XYZ file of C-alpha atoms in Angstrom:
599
model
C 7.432 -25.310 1.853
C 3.967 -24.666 3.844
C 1.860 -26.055 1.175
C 1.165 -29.071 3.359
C 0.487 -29.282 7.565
C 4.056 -28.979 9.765
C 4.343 -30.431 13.656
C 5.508 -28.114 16.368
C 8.186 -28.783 17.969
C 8.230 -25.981 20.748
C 7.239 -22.371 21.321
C 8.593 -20.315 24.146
C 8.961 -16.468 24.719
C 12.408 -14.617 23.929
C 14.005 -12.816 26.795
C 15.815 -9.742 26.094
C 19.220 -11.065 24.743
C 17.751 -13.139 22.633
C 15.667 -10.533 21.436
C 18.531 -7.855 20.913
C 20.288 -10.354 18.919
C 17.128 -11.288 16.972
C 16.754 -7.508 15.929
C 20.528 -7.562 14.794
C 19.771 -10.170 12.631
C 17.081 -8.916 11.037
C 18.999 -5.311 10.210
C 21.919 -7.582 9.001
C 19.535 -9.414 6.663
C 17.012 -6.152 5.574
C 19.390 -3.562 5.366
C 16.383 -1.283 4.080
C 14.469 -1.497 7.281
C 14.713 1.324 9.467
C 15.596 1.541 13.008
C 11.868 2.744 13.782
C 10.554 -0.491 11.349
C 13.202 -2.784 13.379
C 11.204 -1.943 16.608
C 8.445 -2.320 15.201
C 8.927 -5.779 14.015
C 10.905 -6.912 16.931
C 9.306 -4.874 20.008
C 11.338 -4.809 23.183
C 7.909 -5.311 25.377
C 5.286 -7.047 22.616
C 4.823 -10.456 22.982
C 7.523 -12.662 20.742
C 7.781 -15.920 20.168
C 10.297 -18.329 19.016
C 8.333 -21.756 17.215
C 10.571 -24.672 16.198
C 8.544 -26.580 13.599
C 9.470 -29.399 10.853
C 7.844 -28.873 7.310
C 5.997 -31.812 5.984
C 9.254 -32.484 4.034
C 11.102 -32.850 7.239
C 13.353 -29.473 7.290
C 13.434 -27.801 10.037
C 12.178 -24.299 10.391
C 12.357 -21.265 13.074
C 9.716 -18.691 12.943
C 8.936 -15.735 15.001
C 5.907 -14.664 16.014
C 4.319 -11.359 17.202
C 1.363 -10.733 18.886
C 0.566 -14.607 17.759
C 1.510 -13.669 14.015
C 4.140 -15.290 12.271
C 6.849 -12.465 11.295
C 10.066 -14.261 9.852
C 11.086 -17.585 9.750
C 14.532 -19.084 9.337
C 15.715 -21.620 7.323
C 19.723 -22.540 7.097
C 20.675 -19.511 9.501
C 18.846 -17.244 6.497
C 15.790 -15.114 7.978
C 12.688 -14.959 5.452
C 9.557 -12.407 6.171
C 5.987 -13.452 6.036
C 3.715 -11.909 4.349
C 2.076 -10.271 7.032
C 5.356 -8.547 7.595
C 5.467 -7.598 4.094
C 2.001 -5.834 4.111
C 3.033 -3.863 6.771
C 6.165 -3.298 4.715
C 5.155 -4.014 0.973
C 7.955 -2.406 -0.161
C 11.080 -4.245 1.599
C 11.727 -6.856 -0.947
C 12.278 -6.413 -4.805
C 8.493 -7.452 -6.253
C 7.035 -9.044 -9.619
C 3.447 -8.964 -10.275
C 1.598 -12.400 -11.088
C -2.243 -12.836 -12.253
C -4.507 -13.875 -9.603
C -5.109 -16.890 -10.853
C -1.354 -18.249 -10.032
C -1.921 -17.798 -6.234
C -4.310 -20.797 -5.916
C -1.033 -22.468 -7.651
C 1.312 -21.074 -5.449
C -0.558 -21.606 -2.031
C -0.452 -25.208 -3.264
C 3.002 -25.449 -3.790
C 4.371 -24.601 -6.981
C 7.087 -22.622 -7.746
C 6.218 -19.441 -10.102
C 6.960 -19.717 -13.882
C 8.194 -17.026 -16.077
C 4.957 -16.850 -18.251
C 3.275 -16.291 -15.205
C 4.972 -12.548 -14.251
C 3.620 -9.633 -15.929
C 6.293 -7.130 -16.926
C 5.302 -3.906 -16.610
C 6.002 -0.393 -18.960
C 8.520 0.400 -16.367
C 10.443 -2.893 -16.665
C 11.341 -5.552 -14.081
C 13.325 -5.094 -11.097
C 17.041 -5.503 -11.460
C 17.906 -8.934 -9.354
C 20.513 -11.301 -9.138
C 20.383 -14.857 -9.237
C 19.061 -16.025 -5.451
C 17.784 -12.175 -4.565
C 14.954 -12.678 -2.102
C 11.795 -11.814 -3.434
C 8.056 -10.627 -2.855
C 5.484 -11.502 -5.566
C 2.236 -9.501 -5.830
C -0.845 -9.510 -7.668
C -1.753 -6.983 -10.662
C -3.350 -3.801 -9.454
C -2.269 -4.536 -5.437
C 0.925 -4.185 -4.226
C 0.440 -6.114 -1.814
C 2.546 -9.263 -1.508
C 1.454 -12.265 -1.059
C 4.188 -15.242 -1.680
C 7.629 -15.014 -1.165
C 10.177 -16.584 -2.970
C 13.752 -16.737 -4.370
C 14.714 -15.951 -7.953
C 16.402 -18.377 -9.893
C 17.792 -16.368 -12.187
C 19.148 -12.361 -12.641
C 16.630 -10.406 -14.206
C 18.741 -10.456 -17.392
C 18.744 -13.784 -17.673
C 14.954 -13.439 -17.182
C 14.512 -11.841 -20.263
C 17.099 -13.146 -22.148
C 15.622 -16.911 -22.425
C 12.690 -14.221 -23.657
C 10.917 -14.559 -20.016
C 10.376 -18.828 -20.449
C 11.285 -21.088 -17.565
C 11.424 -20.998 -13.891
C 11.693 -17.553 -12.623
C 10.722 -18.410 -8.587
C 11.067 -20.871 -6.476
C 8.215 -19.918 -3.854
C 8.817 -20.721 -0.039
C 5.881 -19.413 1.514
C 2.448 -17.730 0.321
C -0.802 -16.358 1.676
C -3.156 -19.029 2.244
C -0.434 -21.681 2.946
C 0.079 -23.097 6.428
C 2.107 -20.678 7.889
C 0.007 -18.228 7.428
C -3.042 -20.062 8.548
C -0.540 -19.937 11.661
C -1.746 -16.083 12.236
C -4.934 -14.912 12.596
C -5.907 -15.335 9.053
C -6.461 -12.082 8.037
C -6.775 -10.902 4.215
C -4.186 -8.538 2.142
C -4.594 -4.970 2.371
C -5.354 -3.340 -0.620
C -2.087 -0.948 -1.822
C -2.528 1.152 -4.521
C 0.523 0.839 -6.978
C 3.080 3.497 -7.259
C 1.953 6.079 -10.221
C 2.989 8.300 -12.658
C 5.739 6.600 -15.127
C 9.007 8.930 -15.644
C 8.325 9.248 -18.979
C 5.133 11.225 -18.636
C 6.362 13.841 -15.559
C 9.391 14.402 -17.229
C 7.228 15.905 -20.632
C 4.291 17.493 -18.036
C 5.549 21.312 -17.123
C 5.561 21.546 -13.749
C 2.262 24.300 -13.599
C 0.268 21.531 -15.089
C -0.916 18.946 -11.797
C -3.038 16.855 -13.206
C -0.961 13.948 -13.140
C -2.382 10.756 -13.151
C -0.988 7.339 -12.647
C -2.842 4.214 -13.269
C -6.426 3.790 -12.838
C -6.454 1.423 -9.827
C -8.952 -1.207 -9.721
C -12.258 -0.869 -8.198
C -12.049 -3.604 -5.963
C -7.655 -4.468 -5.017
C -8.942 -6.808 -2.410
C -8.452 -10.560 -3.037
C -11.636 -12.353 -2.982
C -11.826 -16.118 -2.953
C -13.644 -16.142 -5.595
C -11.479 -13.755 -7.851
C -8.626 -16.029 -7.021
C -10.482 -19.171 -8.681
C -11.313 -17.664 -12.099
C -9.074 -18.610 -14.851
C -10.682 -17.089 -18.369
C -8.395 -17.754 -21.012
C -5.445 -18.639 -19.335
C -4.869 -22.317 -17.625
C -2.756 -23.144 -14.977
C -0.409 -26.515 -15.301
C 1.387 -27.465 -12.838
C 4.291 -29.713 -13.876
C 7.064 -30.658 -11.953
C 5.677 -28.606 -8.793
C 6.127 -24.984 -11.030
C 2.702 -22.821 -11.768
C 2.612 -21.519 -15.431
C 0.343 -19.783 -17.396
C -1.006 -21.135 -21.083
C -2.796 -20.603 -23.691
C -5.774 -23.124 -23.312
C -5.532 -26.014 -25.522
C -9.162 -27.408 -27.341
C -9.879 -31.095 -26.090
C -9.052 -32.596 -29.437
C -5.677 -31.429 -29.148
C -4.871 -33.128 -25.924
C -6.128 -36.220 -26.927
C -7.152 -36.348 -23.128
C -10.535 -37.338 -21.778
C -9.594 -35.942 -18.229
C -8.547 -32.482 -20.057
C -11.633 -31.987 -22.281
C -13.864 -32.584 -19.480
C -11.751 -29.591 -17.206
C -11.790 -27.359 -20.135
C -15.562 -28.206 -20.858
C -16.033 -25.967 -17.701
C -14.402 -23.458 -18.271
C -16.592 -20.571 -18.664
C -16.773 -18.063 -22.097
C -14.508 -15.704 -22.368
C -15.502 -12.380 -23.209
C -12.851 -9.450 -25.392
C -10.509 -8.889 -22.612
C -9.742 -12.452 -22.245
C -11.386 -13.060 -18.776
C -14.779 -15.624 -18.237
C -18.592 -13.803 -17.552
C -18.254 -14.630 -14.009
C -15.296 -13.014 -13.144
C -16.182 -9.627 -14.824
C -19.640 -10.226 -13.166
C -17.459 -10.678 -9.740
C -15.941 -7.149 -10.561
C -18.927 -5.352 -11.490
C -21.145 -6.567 -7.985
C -17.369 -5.464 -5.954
C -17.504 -1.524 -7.969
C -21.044 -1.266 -7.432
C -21.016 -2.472 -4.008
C -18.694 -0.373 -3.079
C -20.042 2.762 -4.823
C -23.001 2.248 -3.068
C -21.301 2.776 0.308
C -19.441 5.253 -0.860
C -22.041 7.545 -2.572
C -25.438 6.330 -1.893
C -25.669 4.813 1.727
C -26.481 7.396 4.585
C -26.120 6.525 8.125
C -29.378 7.741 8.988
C -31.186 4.520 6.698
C -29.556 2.061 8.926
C -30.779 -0.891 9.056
C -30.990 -1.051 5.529
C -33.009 -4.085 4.025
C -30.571 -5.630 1.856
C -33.065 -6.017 -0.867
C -33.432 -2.127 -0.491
C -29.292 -1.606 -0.662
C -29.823 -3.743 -3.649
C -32.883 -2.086 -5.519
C -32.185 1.568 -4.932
C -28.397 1.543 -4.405
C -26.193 -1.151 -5.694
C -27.977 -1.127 -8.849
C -28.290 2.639 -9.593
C -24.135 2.480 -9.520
C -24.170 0.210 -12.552
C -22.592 1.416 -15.271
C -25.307 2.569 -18.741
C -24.977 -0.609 -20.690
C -24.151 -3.308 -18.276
C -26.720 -5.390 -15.848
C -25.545 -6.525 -12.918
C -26.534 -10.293 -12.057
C -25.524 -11.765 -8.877
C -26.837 -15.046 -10.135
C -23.834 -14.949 -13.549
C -20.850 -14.487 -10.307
C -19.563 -16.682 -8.322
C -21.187 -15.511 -5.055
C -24.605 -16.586 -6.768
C -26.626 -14.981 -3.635
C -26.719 -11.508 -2.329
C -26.802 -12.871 1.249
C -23.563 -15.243 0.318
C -21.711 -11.906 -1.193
C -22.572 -10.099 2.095
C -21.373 -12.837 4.512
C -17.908 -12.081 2.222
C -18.292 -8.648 2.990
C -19.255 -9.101 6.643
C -15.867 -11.453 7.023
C -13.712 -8.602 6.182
C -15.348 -6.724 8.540
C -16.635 -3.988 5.878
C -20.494 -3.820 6.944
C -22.491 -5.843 9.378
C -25.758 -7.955 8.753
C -28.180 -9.087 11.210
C -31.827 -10.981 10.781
C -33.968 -8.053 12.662
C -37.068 -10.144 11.478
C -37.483 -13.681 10.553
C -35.956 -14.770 7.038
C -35.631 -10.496 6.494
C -31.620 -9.509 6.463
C -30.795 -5.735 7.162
C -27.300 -4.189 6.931
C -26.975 -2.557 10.557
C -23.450 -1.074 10.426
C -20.882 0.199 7.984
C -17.305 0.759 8.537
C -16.929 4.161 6.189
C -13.229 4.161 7.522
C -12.084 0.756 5.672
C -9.690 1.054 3.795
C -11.253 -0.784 0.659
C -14.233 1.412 0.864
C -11.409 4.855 1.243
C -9.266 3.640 -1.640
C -12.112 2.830 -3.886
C -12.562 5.199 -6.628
C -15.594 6.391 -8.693
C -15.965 5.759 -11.960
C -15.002 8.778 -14.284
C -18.752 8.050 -15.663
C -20.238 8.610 -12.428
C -17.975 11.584 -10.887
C -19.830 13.994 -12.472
C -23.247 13.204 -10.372
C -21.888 11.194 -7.812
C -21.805 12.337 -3.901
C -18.415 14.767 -3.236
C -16.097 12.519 -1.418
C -15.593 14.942 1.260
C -19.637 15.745 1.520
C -22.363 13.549 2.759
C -20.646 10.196 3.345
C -22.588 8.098 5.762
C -23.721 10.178 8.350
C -25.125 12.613 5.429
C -22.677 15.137 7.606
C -19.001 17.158 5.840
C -16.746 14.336 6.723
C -12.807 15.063 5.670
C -10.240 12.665 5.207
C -6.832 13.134 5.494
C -4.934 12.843 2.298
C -2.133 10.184 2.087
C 1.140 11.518 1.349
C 4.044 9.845 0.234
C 7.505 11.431 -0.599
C 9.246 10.603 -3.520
C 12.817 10.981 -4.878
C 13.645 12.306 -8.977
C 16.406 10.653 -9.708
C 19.032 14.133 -11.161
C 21.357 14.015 -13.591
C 24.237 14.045 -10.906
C 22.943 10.667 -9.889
C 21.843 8.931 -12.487
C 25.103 7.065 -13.084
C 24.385 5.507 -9.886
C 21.468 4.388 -10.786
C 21.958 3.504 -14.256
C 22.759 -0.365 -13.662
C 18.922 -0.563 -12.288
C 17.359 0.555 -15.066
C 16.520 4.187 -14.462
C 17.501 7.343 -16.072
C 17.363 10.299 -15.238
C 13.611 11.753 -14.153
C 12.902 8.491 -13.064
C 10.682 8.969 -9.994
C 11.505 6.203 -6.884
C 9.855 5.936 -3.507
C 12.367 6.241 -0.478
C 12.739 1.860 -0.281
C 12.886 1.883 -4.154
C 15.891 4.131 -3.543
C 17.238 1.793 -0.371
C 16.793 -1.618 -2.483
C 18.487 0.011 -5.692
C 21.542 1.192 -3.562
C 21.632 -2.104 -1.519
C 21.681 -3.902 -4.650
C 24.099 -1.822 -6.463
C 26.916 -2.082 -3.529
C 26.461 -5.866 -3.344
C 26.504 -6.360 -7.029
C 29.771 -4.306 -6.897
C 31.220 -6.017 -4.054
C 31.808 -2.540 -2.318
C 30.638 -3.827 1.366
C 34.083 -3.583 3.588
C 35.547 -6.832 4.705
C 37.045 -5.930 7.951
C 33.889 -3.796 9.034
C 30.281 -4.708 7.089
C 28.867 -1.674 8.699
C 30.831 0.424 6.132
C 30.654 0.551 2.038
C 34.212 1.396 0.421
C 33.283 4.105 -2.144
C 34.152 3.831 -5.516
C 34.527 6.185 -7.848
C 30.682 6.325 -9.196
C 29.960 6.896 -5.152
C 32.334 9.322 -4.921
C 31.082 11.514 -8.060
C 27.350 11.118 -6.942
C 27.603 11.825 -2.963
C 30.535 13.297 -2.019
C 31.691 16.855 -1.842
C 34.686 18.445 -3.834
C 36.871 18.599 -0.216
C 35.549 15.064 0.768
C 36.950 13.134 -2.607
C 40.715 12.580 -0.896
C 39.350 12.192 2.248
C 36.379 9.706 2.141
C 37.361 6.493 1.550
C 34.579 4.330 3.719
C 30.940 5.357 4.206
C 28.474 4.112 7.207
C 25.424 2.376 5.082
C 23.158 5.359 7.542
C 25.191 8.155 5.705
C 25.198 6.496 2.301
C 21.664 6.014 2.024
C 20.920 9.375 3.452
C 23.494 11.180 1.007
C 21.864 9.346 -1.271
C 18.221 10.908 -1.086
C 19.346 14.391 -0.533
C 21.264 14.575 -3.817
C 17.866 13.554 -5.909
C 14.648 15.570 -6.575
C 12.356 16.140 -4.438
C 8.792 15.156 -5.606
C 5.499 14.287 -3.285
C 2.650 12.023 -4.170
C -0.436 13.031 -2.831
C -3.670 10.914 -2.969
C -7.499 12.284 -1.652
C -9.866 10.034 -0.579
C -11.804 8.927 -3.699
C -9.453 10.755 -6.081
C -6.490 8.913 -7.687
C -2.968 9.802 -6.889
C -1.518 13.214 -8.049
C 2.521 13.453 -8.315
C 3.959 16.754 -8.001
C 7.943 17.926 -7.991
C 9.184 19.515 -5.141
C 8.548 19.246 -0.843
C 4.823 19.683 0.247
C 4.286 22.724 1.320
C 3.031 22.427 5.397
C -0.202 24.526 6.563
C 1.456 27.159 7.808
C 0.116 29.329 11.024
C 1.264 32.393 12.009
C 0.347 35.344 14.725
C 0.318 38.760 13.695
C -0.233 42.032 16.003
C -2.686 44.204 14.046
C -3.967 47.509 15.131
C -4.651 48.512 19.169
C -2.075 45.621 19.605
C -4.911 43.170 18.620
C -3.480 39.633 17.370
C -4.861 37.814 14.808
C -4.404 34.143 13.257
C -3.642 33.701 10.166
C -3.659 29.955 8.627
C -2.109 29.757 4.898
C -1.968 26.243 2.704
C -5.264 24.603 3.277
C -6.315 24.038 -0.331
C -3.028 21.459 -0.388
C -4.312 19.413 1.719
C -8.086 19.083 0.198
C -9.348 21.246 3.255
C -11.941 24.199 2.593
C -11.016 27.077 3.835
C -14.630 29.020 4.070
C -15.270 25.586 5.919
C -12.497 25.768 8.142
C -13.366 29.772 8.814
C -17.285 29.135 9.930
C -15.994 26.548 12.104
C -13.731 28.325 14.141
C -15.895 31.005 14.243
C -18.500 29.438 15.427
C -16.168 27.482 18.233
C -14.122 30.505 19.293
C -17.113 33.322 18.576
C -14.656 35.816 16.772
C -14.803 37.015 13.871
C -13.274 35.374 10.531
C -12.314 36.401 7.232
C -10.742 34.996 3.916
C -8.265 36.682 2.248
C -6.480 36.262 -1.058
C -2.652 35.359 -0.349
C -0.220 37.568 -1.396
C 1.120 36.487 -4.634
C -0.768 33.665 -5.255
C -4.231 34.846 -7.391
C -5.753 31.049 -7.115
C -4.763 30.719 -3.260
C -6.227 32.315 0.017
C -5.975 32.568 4.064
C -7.782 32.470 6.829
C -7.633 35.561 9.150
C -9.441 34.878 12.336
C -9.315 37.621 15.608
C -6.885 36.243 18.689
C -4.652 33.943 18.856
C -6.630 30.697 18.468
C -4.061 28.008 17.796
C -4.984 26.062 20.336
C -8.366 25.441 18.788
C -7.213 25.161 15.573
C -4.427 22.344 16.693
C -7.563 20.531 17.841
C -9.213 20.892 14.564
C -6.520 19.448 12.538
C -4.890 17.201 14.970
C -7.660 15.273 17.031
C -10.964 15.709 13.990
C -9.251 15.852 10.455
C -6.512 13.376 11.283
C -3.541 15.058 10.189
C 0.092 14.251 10.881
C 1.385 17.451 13.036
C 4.671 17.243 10.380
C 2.025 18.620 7.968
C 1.815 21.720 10.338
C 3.942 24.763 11.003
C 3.359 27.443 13.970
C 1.708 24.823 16.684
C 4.313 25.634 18.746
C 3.171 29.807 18.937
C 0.077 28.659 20.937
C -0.685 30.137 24.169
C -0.238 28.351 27.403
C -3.235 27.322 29.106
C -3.398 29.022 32.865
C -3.794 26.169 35.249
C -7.113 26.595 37.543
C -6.011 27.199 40.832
């Protein structure tokens, strides 16, 4: 659709009406946004925009900009998101995972073949024929075409995942979004732990792991140009992934000269120069990570090079900027410099220096050590940067078991019971299931009629000859309080932990001691990666009173901080303004002493 240049017809502001009507749109067409995400898309004081455009095809298109970013456009009275709406909310469409190869394709035009879509262990999400789609790349979830499916995924895998699964309508890197301000994909980790595994781990055992994430989930240009084994032909405007054919076979001059430059494969199927691409990205970023101090900036890149990047290569491998596709450090930097990771500047003449680094990135935060290195490698909350403690806040993200009281529901997607779903895995599964059903009221589309599946799964005994009609707010609310609660919790340079159950918050309380003396005590902190000696000696060094750590009551492997007076005022300031954390994550902020005003 935006493969090729489009003309403007107009662009002009939305007043208020327009824009109230533009948000009811939107929650008639995403059902799974929130009301917080609808403002957030379309802000009652942000700048929108309304741009009538005609493809190069001639069809005419409506899209909505914020802040000068395209958001949504419309086609046939049917709203679409970009994908820089979808990266702010990766999970609002149904998504199948594609190689990085195919997005060159796709950018270009094409429409995404079946071959093409990687299935995973947990199977494919359950769509119908014309279901709007996201597509991602493996290891990012990310999105970064959109499209409509041409088929249900049962049909998918009944003509034994062959044909055209996609046709594509917009991508990243196509016109419209060369519209925006251009900016790359964020890297999102994928969802971990498969059901199968947490339903056999006892629930005493943590250690959880999901998927080793890659080192590097950012799309480079030049990771998006590699092909290894796999060729891309593009016939009747659809991308599809084959198995490369020898020059004989063709009996094609033009072919045997493409394939001629193709580069060796090695075992796992992928050319010299890609795997070269991923080894400069780990040990680049490794190097940052672990090695770089703030204090030795500006850092000669030939020193980053000599003494850092390359004592982060793994035993056995070289690393060879000249065998990737950057060819030059100084090229590979400019890349890194674009996505505003470090900053290089020529202090002296024909002599490059890094002379910042942006520790807080997020493709530096979410890159994790090698297993080989953890061992020797800097403590991702010690020394990083500044040579200083530095703690990050871990990223939490509550999850939903799906119980045996609601698996029926949820049977018709593909998941059984112990399946473990994010909150918009839960919303799109539901969605589906009511449309698939036909169970959306006619008179009223605000309401779902509730069948008797419904019925079992979310209503009370009393409610059953009562309830006939539920709002979609109370269904999908009923809905995640009747499954398991579970958490996924992910430290900076650690990979994703899943655990059952609510995370517990940090919990501070005020107790009178003897002589009426108060004291504070602050429970939890090992949850959430904080040290609690370290969190001790620095409110006792802030507040001058004394501190102590104490084993918790019940809990052999746990402890709390006791420190003299009520200091929760301080302490909100620790964890608030300098650790980052959410104040949800907190309990007791609200027994703090009021400050007396000067007079």
């Amino acid at each position: 659709m935006f493969s090729k240049a489009f003309r403007v017809k107009s662009n002009t502001a939305i007043k208020g009406s327009d824009r109230r009507k533009l948000r009811t749109d939107v929650a008639a067409a995403f059902p799974a946004l929130s009301s917080e995400q609808l403002s957030e898309l379309v802000p009652n004081r942000e700048e929108l925009n309304i741009v009538k455009l005609y493809a190069h095809k001639g069809d005419a298109v409506t899209v909505y900009t914020n802040n000068r970013n395209p958001v949504l456009f419309e086609m046939e009275k049917t709203l679409y998101p970009t994908v820089y709406t979808l990266w702010s909310y990766p999970d609002l469409l149904p998504a199948f995972s594609t190689w990085p190869p195919v997005l060159q394709r796709l950018a270009g035009g094409a429409d995404l073949m079946l071959p093409g879509v990687m299935v995973p262990s947990c199977g494919l999400p359950q769509v119908q024929q014309g279901t709007l789609c996201a597509i991602t790349l493996v290891g990012n979830r990310a999105p970064v075409a959109v499209g409509v499916a041409t088929m249900s995924t049962a049909e998918m895998l009944a003509a034994g995942m062959k044909g055209k699964g996609f046709t594509v309508l917009h991508s990243y890197t196509d016109h419209l979004w060369g519209f925006g301000d251009k900016s790359y994909p964020p890297t999102i980790a994928p969802l971990v732990a498969e059901p199968a595994e947490l339903e056999s781990t006892d629930d005493d055992d943590k250690d959880e792991e999901g998927r080793e994430p890659d080192s590097d989930l950012s799309i480079a240009p030049s990771l998006q140009m590699g092909i290894g084994n796999l060729s891309l032909q593009e016939g009747d405007g659809c991308a599809k992934l084959m198995e490369e054919e020898k020059p004989g076979e063709t009996g094609s001059a033009e072919m045997a000269e493409d394939i001629a430059e193709v580069q060796p494969e090695t075992e796992d199927g992928r050319t010299l120069q890609e795997r070269m691409d991923e080894l400069l990205h780990q040990c680049f970023f490794h190097a940052l990570k672990c090695k770089v101090k703030k204090s030795e900036l500006p850092l000669l890149t030939s020193t980053f090079l000599r003494n850092h990047m390359f004592s982060c290569c793994p035993e056995g491998q070289q690393l060879d900027i000249k065998k990737s596709s950057y060819k030059k450090l100084s090229k590979f930097l400019q890349y890194m410099q674009q996505q505003k990771i470090v900053q290089v500047k020529e202090l002296n003449k024909g002599v490059e220096s890094i002379v910042h680094i942006d520790w807080k990135h997020a493709d530096i935060k979410s890159f994790v050590v090698p297993e080989a290195f953890s061992a020797v490698s800097t403590a991702p909350e010690s020394q990083c940067g500044d040579g200083e403690q530095l703690y990050h806040a871990p990223e939490i993200i509550p999850l939903y078991g799906v119980s045996a009281k609601m698996a029926p529901l949820f049977q018709e997607s593909g998941h059984k019971k112990g399946s473990i779903l994010s909150s918009s895995d839960v919303r799109n599964i539901v969605i589906s299931y009511v449309k698939t059903n036909e169970l959306v009221d006619e008179t009223n589309k605000n309401f779902v009629k509730v069948n008797p599946i419904l019925c079992d799964c979310l209503l009370d005994k009393w409610e059953q000859d009562e309830i006939s009609k539920l709002k979609w707010d109370d269904l999908l609310s009923r809905c995640l309080e009747q499954l398991q609660p579970y958490h996924q919790v992910t430290f900076f340079g650690h990979e994703p932990i899943v655990r059952k159950g609510n995370l517990d918050p940090i919990d501070i309380t005020i107790a009178q001691r003897s002589s009426n003396k108060k004291v504070t005590i602050i429970k939890n902190l090992e949850l959430y990666g904080l040290d609690p000696q370290l969190v001790a000696n620095t409110l006792q060094q802030r507040v001058q009173a004394s501190a102590t750590i104490n084993t918790l009551p019940g809990a052999k492997d746990r402890v709390q901080v006791q420190i003299q007076g009520n200091q929760i005022n301080h302490l909100a300031k620790l964890l608030l303004d300098e650790y980052q954390l959410h104040r949800k994550y907190i309990q007791g902020l609200e027994k703090a002493p009021k400050l007396s005003r000067k007079k």
